[in-house]
Coordinates of C-alpha atoms and ligand atoms in Angstrom, one line a residue:
X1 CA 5.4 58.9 -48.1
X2 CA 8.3 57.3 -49.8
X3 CA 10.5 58.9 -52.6
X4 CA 9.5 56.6 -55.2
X5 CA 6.0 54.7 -55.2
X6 CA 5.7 51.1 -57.2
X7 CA 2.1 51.8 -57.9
X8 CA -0.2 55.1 -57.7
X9 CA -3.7 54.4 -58.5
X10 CA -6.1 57.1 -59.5
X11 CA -9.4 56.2 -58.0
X12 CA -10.7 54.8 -55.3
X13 CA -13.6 52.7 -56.1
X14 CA -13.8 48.6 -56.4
X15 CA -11.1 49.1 -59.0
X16 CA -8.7 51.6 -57.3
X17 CA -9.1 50.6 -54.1
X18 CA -8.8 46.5 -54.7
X19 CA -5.9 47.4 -56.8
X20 CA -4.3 49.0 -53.6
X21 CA -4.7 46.1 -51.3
X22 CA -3.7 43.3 -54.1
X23 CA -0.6 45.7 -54.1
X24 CA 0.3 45.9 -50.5
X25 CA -0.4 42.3 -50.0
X26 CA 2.3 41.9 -52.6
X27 CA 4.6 44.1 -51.3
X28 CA 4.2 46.9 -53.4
X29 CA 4.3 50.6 -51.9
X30 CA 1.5 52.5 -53.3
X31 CA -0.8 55.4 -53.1
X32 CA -4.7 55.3 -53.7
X33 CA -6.0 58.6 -55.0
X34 CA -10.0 59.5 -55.2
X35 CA -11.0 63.0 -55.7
X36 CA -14.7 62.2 -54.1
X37 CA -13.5 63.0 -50.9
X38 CA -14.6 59.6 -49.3
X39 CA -12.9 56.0 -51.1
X40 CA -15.5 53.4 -52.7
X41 CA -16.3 55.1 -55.9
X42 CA -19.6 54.7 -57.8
X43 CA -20.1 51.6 -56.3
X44 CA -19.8 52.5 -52.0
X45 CA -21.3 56.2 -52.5
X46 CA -23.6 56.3 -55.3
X47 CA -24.0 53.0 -56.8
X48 CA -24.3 49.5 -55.4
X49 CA -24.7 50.2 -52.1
X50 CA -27.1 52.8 -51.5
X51 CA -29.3 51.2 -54.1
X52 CA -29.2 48.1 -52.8
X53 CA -30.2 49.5 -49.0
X54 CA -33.3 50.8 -50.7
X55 CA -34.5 47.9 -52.4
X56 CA -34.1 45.9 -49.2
X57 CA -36.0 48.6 -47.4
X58 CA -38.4 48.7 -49.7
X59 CA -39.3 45.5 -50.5
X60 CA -39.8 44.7 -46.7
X61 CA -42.2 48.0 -46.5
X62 CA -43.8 46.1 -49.6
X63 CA -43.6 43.3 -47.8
X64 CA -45.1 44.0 -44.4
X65 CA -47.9 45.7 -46.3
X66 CA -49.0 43.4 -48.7
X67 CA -46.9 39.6 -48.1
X68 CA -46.9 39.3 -44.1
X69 CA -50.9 39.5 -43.9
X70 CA -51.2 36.4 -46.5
X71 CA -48.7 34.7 -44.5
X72 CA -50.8 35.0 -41.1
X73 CA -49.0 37.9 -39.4
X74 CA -51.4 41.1 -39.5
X75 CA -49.4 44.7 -39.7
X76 CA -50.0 48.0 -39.7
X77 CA -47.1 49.7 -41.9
X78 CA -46.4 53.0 -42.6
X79 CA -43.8 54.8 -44.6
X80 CA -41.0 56.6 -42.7
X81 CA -38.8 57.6 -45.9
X82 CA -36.8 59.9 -44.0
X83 CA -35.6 56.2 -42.0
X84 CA -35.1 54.6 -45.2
X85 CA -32.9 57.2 -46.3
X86 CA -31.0 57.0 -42.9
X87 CA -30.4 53.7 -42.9
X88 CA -28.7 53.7 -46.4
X89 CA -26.3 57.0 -45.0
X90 CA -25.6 55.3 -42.7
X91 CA -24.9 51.8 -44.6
X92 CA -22.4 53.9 -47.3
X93 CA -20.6 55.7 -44.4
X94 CA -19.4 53.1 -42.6
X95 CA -19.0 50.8 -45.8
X96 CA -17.0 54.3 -47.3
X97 CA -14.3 54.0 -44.0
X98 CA -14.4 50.4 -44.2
X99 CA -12.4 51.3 -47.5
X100 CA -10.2 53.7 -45.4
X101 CA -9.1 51.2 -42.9
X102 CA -8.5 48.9 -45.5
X103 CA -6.1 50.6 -47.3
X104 CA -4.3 51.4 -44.2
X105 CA -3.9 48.1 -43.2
X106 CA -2.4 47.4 -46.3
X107 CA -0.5 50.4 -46.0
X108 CA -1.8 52.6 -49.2
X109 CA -1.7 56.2 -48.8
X110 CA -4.8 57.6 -49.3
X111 CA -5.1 60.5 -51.1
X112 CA -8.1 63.0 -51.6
X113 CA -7.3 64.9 -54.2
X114 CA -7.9 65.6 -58.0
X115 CA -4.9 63.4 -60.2
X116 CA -3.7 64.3 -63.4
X117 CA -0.7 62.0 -65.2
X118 CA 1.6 64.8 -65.8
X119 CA 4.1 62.3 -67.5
X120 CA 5.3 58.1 -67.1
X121 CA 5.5 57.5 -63.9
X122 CA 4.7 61.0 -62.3
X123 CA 0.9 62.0 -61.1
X124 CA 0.3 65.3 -59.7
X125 CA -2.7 66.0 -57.0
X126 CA -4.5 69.2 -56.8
X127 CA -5.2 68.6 -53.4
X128 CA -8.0 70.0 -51.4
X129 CA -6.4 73.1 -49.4
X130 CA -5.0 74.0 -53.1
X131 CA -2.0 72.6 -53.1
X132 CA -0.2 70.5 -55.3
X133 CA 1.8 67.2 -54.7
X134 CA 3.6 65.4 -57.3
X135 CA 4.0 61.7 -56.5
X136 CA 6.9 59.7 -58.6
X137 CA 6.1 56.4 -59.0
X138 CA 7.2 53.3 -61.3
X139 CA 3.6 52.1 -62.2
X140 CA 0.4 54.7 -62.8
X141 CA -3.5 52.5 -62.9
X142 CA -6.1 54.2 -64.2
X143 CA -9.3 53.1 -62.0
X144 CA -12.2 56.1 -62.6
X145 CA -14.7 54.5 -63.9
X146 CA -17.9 55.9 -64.9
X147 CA -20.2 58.3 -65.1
X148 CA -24.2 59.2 -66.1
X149 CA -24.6 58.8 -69.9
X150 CA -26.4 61.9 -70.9
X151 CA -29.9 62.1 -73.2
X152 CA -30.1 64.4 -75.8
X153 CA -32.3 66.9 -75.3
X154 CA -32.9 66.4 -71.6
X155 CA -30.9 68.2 -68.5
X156 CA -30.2 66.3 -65.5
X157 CA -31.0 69.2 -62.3
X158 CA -30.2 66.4 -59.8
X159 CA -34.3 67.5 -58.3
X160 CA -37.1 66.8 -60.8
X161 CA -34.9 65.3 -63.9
X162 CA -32.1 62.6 -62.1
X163 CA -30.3 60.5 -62.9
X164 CA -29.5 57.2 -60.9
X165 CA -27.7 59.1 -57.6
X166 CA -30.4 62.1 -57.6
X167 CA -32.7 59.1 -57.4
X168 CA -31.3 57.8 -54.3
X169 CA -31.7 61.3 -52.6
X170 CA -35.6 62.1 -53.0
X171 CA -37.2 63.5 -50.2
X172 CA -40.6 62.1 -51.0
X173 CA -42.3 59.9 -53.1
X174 CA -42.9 60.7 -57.0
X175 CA -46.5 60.1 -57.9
X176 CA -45.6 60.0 -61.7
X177 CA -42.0 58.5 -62.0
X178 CA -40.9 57.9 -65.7
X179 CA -37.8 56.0 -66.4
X180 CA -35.9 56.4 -69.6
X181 CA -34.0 53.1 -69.7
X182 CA -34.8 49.5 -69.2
X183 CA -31.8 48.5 -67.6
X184 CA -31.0 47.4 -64.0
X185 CA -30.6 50.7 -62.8
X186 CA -33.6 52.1 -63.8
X187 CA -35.5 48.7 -62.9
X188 CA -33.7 48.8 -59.5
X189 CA -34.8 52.1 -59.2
X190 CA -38.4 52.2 -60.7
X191 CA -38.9 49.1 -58.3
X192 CA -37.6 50.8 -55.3
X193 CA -40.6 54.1 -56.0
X194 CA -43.2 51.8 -56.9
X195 CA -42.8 49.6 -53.9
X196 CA -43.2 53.5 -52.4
X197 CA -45.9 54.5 -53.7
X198 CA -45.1 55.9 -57.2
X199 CA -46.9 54.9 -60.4
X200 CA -43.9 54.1 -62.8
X201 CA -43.6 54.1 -66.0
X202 CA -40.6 53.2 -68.1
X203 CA -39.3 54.3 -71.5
X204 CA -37.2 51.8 -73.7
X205 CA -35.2 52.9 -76.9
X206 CA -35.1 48.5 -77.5
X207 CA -38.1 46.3 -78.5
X208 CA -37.2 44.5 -74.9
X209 CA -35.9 45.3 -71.2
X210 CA -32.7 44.2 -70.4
X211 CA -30.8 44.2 -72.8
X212 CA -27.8 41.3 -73.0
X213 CA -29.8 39.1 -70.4
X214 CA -31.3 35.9 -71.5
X215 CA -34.0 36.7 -73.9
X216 CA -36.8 34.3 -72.4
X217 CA -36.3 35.5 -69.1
X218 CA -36.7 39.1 -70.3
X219 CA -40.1 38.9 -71.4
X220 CA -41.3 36.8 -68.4
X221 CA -39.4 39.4 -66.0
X222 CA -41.5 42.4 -68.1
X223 CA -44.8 40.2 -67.8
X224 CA -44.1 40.0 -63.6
X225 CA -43.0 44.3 -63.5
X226 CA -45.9 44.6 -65.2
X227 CA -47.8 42.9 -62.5
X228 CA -45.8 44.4 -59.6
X229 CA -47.5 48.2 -61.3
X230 CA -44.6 49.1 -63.4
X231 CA -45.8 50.0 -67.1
X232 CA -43.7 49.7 -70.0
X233 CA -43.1 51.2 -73.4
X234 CA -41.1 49.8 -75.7
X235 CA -39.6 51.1 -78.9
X236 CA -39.6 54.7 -78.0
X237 CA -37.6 57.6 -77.3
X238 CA -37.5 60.2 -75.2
X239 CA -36.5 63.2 -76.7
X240 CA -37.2 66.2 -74.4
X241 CA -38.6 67.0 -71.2
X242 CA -39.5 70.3 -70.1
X243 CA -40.9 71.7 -66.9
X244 CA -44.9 72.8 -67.1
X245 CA -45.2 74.0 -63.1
X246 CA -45.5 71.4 -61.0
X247 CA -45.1 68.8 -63.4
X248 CA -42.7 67.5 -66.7
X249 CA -44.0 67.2 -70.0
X250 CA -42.0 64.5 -71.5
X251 CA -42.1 64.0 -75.4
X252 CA -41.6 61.0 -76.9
X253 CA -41.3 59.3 -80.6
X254 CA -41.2 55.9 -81.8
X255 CA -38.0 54.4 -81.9
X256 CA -38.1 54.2 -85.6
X257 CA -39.7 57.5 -86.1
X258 CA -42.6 58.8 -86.6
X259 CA -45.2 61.5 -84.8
X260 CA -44.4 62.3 -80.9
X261 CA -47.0 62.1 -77.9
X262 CA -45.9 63.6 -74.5
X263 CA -46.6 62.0 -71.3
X264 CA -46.5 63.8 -67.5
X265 CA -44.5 62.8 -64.9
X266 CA -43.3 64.5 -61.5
X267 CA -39.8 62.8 -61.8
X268 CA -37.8 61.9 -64.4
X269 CA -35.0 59.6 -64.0
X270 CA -32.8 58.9 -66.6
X271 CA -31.0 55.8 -66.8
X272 CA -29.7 55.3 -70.1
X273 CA -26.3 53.5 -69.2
X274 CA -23.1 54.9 -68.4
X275 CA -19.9 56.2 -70.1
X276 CA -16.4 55.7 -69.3
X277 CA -14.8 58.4 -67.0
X278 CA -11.4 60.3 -67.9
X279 CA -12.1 63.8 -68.0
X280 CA -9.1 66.0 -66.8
X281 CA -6.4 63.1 -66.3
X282 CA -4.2 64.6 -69.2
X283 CA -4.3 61.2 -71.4
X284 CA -4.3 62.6 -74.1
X285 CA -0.8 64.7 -72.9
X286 CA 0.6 61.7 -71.7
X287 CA -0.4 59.7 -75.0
X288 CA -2.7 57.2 -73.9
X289 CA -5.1 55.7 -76.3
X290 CA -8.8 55.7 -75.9
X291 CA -11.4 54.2 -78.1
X292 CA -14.1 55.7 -79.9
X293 CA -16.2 55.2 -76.8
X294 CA -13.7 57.2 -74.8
X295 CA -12.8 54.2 -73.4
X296 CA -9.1 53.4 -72.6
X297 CA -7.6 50.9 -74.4
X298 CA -5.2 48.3 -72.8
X299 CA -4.1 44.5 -73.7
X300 CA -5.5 41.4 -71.9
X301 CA -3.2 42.1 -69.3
X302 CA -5.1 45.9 -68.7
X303 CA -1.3 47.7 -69.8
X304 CA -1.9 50.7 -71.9
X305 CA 0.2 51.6 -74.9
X306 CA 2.3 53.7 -72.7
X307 CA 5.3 52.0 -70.7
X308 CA 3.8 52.0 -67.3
X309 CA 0.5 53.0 -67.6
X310 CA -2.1 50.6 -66.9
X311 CA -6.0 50.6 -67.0
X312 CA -9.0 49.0 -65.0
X313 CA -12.7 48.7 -64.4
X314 CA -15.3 50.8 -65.8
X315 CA -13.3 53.2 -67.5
X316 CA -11.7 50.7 -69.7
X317 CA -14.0 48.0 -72.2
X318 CA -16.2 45.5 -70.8
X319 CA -19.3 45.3 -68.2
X320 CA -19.5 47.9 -65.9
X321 CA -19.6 46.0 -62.5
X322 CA -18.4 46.3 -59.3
X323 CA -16.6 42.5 -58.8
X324 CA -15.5 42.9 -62.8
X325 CA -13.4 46.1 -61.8
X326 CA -12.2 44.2 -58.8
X327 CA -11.3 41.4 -60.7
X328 CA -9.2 43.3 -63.3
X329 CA -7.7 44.7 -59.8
X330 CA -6.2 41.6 -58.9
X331 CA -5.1 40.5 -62.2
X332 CA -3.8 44.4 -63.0
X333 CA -1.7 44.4 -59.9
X334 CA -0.4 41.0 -59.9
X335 CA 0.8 41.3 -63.7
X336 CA 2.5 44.4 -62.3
X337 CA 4.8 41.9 -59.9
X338 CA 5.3 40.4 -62.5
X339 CA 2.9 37.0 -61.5
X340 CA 0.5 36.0 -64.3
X341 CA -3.2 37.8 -63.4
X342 CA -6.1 36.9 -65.6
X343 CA -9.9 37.4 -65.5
X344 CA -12.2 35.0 -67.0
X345 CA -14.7 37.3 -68.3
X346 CA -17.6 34.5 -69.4
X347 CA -17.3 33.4 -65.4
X348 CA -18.6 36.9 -64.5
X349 CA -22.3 37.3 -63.0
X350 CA -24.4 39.7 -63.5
X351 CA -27.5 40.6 -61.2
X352 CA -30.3 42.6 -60.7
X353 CA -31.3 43.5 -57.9
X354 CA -35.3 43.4 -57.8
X355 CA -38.0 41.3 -56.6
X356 CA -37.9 38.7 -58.2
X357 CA -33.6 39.0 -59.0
X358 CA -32.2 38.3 -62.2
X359 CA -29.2 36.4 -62.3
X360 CA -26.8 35.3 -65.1
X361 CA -23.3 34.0 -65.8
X362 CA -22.3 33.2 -69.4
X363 CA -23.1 32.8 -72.4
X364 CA -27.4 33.4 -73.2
X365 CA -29.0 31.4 -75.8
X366 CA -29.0 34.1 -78.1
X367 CA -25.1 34.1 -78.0
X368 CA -24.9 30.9 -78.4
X369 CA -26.9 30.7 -81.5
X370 CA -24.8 33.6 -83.3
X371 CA -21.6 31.8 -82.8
X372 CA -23.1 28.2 -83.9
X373 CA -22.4 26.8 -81.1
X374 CA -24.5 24.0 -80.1
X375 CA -26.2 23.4 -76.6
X376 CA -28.4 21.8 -75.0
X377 CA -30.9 23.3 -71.9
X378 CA -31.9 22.0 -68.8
X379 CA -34.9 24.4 -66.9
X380 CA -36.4 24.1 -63.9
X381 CA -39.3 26.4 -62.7
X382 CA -39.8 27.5 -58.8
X383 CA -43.4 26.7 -58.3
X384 CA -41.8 23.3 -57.9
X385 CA -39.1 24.1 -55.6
X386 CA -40.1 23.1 -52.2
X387 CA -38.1 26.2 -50.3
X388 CA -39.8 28.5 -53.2
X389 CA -43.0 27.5 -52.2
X390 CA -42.5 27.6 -48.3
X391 CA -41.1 31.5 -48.6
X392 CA -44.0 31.8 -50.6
X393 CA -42.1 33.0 -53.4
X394 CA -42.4 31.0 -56.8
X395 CA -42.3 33.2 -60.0
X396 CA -39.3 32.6 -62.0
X397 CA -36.9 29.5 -62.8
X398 CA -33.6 28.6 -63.5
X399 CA -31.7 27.4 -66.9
X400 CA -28.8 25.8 -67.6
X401 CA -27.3 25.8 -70.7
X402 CA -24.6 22.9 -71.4
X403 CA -22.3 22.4 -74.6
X404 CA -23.9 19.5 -76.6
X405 CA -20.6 17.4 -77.2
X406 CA -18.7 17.7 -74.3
X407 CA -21.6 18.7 -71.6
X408 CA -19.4 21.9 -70.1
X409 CA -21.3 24.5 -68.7
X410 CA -21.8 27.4 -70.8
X411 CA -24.4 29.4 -69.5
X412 CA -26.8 30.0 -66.1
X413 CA -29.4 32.4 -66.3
X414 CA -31.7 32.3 -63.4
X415 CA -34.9 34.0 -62.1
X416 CA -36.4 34.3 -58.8
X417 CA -35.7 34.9 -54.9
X418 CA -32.5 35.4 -54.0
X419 CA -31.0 34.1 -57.9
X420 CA -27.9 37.0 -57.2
X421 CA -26.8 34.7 -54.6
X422 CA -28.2 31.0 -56.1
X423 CA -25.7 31.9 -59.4
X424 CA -22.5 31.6 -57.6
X425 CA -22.6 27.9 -57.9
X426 CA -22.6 28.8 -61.7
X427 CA -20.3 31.3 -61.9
X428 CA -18.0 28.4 -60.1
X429 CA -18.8 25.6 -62.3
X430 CA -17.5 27.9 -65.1
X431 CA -14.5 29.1 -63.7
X432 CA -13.4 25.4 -63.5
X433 CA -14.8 24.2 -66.3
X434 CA -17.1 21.7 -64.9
X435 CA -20.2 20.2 -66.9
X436 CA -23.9 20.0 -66.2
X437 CA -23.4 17.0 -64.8
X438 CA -21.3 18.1 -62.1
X439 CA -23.8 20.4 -60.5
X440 CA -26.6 17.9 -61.0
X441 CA -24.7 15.0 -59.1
X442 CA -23.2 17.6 -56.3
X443 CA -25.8 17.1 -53.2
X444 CA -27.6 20.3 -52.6
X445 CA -28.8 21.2 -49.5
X446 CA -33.0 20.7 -48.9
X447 CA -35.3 22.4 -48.5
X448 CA -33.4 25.3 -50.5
X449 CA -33.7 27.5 -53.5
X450 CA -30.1 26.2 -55.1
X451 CA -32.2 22.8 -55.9
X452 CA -33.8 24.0 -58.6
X453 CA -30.6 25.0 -60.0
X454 CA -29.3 21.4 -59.6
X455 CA -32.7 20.6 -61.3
X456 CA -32.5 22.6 -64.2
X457 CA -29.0 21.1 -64.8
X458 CA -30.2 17.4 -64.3
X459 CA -32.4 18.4 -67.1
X460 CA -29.7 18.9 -69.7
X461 CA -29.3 15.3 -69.8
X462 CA -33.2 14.8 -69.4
X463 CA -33.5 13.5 -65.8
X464 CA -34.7 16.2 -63.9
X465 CA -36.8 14.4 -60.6
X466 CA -38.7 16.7 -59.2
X467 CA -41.2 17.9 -62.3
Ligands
FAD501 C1 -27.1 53.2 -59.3 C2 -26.0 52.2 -59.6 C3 -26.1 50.9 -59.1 C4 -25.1 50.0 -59.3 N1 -25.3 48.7 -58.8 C5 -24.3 47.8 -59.1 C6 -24.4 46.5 -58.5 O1 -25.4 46.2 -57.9 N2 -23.5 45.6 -58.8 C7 -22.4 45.9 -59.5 O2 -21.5 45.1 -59.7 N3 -22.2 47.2 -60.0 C8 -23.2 48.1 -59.8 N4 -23.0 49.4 -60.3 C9 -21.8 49.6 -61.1 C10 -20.6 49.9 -60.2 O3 -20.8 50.9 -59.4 C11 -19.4 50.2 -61.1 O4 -19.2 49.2 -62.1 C12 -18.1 50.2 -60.3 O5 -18.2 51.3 -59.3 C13 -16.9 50.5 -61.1 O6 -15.8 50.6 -60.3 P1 -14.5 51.5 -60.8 O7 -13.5 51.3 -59.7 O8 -14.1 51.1 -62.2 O9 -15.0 53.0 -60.9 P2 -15.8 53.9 -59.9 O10 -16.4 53.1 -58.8 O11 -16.6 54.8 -60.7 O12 -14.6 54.7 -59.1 C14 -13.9 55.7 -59.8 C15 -13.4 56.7 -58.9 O13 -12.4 57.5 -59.5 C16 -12.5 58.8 -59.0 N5 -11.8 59.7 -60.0 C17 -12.1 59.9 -61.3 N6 -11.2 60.8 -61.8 C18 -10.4 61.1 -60.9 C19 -9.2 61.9 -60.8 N7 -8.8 62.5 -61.9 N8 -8.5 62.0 -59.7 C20 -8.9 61.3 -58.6 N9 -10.0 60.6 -58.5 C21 -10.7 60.4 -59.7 C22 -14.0 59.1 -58.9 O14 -14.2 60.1 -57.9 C23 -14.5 57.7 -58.4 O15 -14.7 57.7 -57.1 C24 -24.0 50.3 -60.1 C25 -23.8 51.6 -60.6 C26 -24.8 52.5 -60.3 C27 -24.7 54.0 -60.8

């Protein structure tokens, strides 16, 4: 290792580790630290990914059992969790030294260890064998995320009450699953056990699931979970959960108050969001500020009030996504050689992962209405998209909302098959700055789902063809 580093980055995840090939592609020597003991962060290990391998396994077991004999192909299926949870080891572990190699080839040291900032420019490692290792180095970024938000009154055990990464580990199917949060974790999740088997219930502080997604499509999204099996209640809180045998009493109470009911479940998995991570990194030493959230607070550019210091990704304000920490990794590390990063943070999707997805870039109505600004909407459902209807799968549709005056895209909120990939096209149109317009006269490919988009954008100027 050299004498002096240009960058040390503590953490390894979409953040850390992005920000440790952006640097050695620009020539910066640096070190990439994760105390995990395999790179990827949240996102590789415990996150993204293993999530992601069980809802694809588990809506093609939902699939096979219920889709495939409407469709003229007669199965027999049966559940082979143990498989399921195979495939996504193995999916994470070769994703997780993916990560290795890359920051090899870019010629980061890796470094499994426990970082502390022991001053400017200086990091020290506990590293595994006990030892300590002190690295001296012109930059420090702060890349470590996130971690469970806790609920008052109820204790995570990782076995019968988990949170999002004990929920990736069950052994069997839940018959009673309750979800405390309506987010896309716990929808991810609560659709993943249903699919299985589990009758699911799900627990919302909020008068509505998913919260900061296009209102509209929210309640038609509840309306569709609630035909998939999941159940719903809305405007209450959990506050306890305690173990009765076999089973957990949960109690609950109206979101505004009033008199508690308890419900039973076999699993509880809370999901109530997540909290910035920066436990045990000495910031407070070193003089770094955090907000009230706990998050660490940097300038557009992600520096930190301290000379050196800079700060990305979930532990710093802003969504907590995978692409958004890599993002501010690019920008983070190019600032630091002195080129001009920035992230456009309205051009950032956001999708969830269930059956149908939920997909959204920009600005929702509701936004748009609190800042006065004014739009106009373009919609286009998929029971009239012609690849919707041969992949039998129709519920959902796509909007477009477009500045009034000037016709620049503002917002894309989209639901149905395959709408985490179908909002791409979106997400472009607002990084440029295109309008509606522009997507509705760019050709688009048929028979495919990315013509209703073009559809629903047509519409903002009222010509939409195909309805
Ligand atoms: C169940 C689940 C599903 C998700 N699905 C998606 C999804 O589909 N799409 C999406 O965009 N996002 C998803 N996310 C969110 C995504 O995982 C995070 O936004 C992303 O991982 C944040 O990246 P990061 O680099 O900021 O932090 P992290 O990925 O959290 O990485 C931080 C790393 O820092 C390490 N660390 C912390 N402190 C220290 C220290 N002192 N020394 C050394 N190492 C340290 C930690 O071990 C950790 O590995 C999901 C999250 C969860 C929990």
């Amino acid at each position: 290792m050299p004498e002096q580093l240009d960058v040390v980055v503590i953490g390894g995840g979409p953040g850390g580790y992005n920000a440790a090939i952006r640097a050695g592609q620009l020539g910066l020597k640096s070190a990439c630290i994760d105390k995990r003991g395999t790179f990827g962060g949240t996102c590789l290990n415990i996150g993204c990914i293993p999530s992601k391998a069980l809802l694809y396994t588990s809506e093609l077991y939902e699939e096979a059992r219920d889709k495939l004999p409407k469709l003229g192909i007669k199965t027999t299926t049966e559940l082979d969790l143990a498989g399921m949870l195979a495939h996504k080891t193995k999916v994470v572990g070769e994703l997780t030294k993916g990560v290795e190699f890359l920051l090899k080839k870019n010629k980061s040291e890796a470094i499994v260890g426990e970082a502390r900032i022991a001053a400017a420019g200086k990091v020290e490692v506990k590293l595994n064998d006990g030892s300590t290792l002190v690295l001296e180095t012109k930059h420090i970024v702060i890349a470590t995320g996130s971690d469970v938000a806790p609920l008052p009154g109820v204790t995570i055990d990782e076995e019968r009450i988990v949170s999002s990464t004990g929920a990736l580990l069950l052994k069997s199917v839940p018959k009673r699953l309750l979800v405390v949060g309506a987010g896309y974790i716990g929808l991810e999740q609560g659709s993943v056990w249903r699919r299985l088997g589990s009758d699911v219930t799900v627990v919302e502080f909020l008068d509505r699931i998913t919260p900061g997604l296009d209102g509209e499509i929210a309640k038609q999204f509840q309306r569709i979970l609630t035909r998939q099996g999941m159940k719903f209640q809305l405007s209450t809180k959990v506050v306890g959960a305690e173990k009765k045998g076999e089973a957990l009493t949960v109690t609950l109470e109206p979101a505004a108050g009033g008199a508690q009911t308890t419900i039973e479940a076999d699993i509880v998995l809370v999901a109530i969001g997540r909290i910035p991570f920066t436990g045990g990194l000495g910031l407070e030493k070193a003089g770094v500020a955090l907000d009230r959230r706990g998050r660490v607070v940097t300038d557009a550019n992600f520096r930190t009030n301290v000379e050196g210091i800079w700060a990305i990704g979930d532990c710093r304000e802003g969504a907590m996504l995978a692409h958004k920490a890599e993002d501010e990794a690019v920008a983070c590390i190019e600032n630091i050689a002195g080129k001009s990063g920035h992230v456009n943070y309205d051009a950032i999707p956001a999708v969830v992962y269930t059956h149908p997805e939920v997909a959204s870039v920009g600005k929702t109505e509701e936004e748009l209405k609190a800042a006065g600004v004014e739009y106009k909407i373009g919609k286009f459902p998929f029971t009239a998209n012609a690849r919707a209807k041969t992949i039998a799968s129709t519920e959902g549709f796509a909007k477009v909302l477009a500045d009034a005056k000037t016709d620049r895209v503002l917002g894309v909120h989209i639901m149905g098959a395959e709408a985490g990939n179908l909002i791409q096209e979106a997400a472009f149109a607002i990084e440029i700055g295109a309008a509606s317009e522009d997507i509705a006269r760019t050709s688009h490919a048929h028979p495919t789902l990315t013509e209703a988009v073009r559809q629903a954008a047509m519409g903002v100027e009222g010509w939409t063809m195909q309805m």
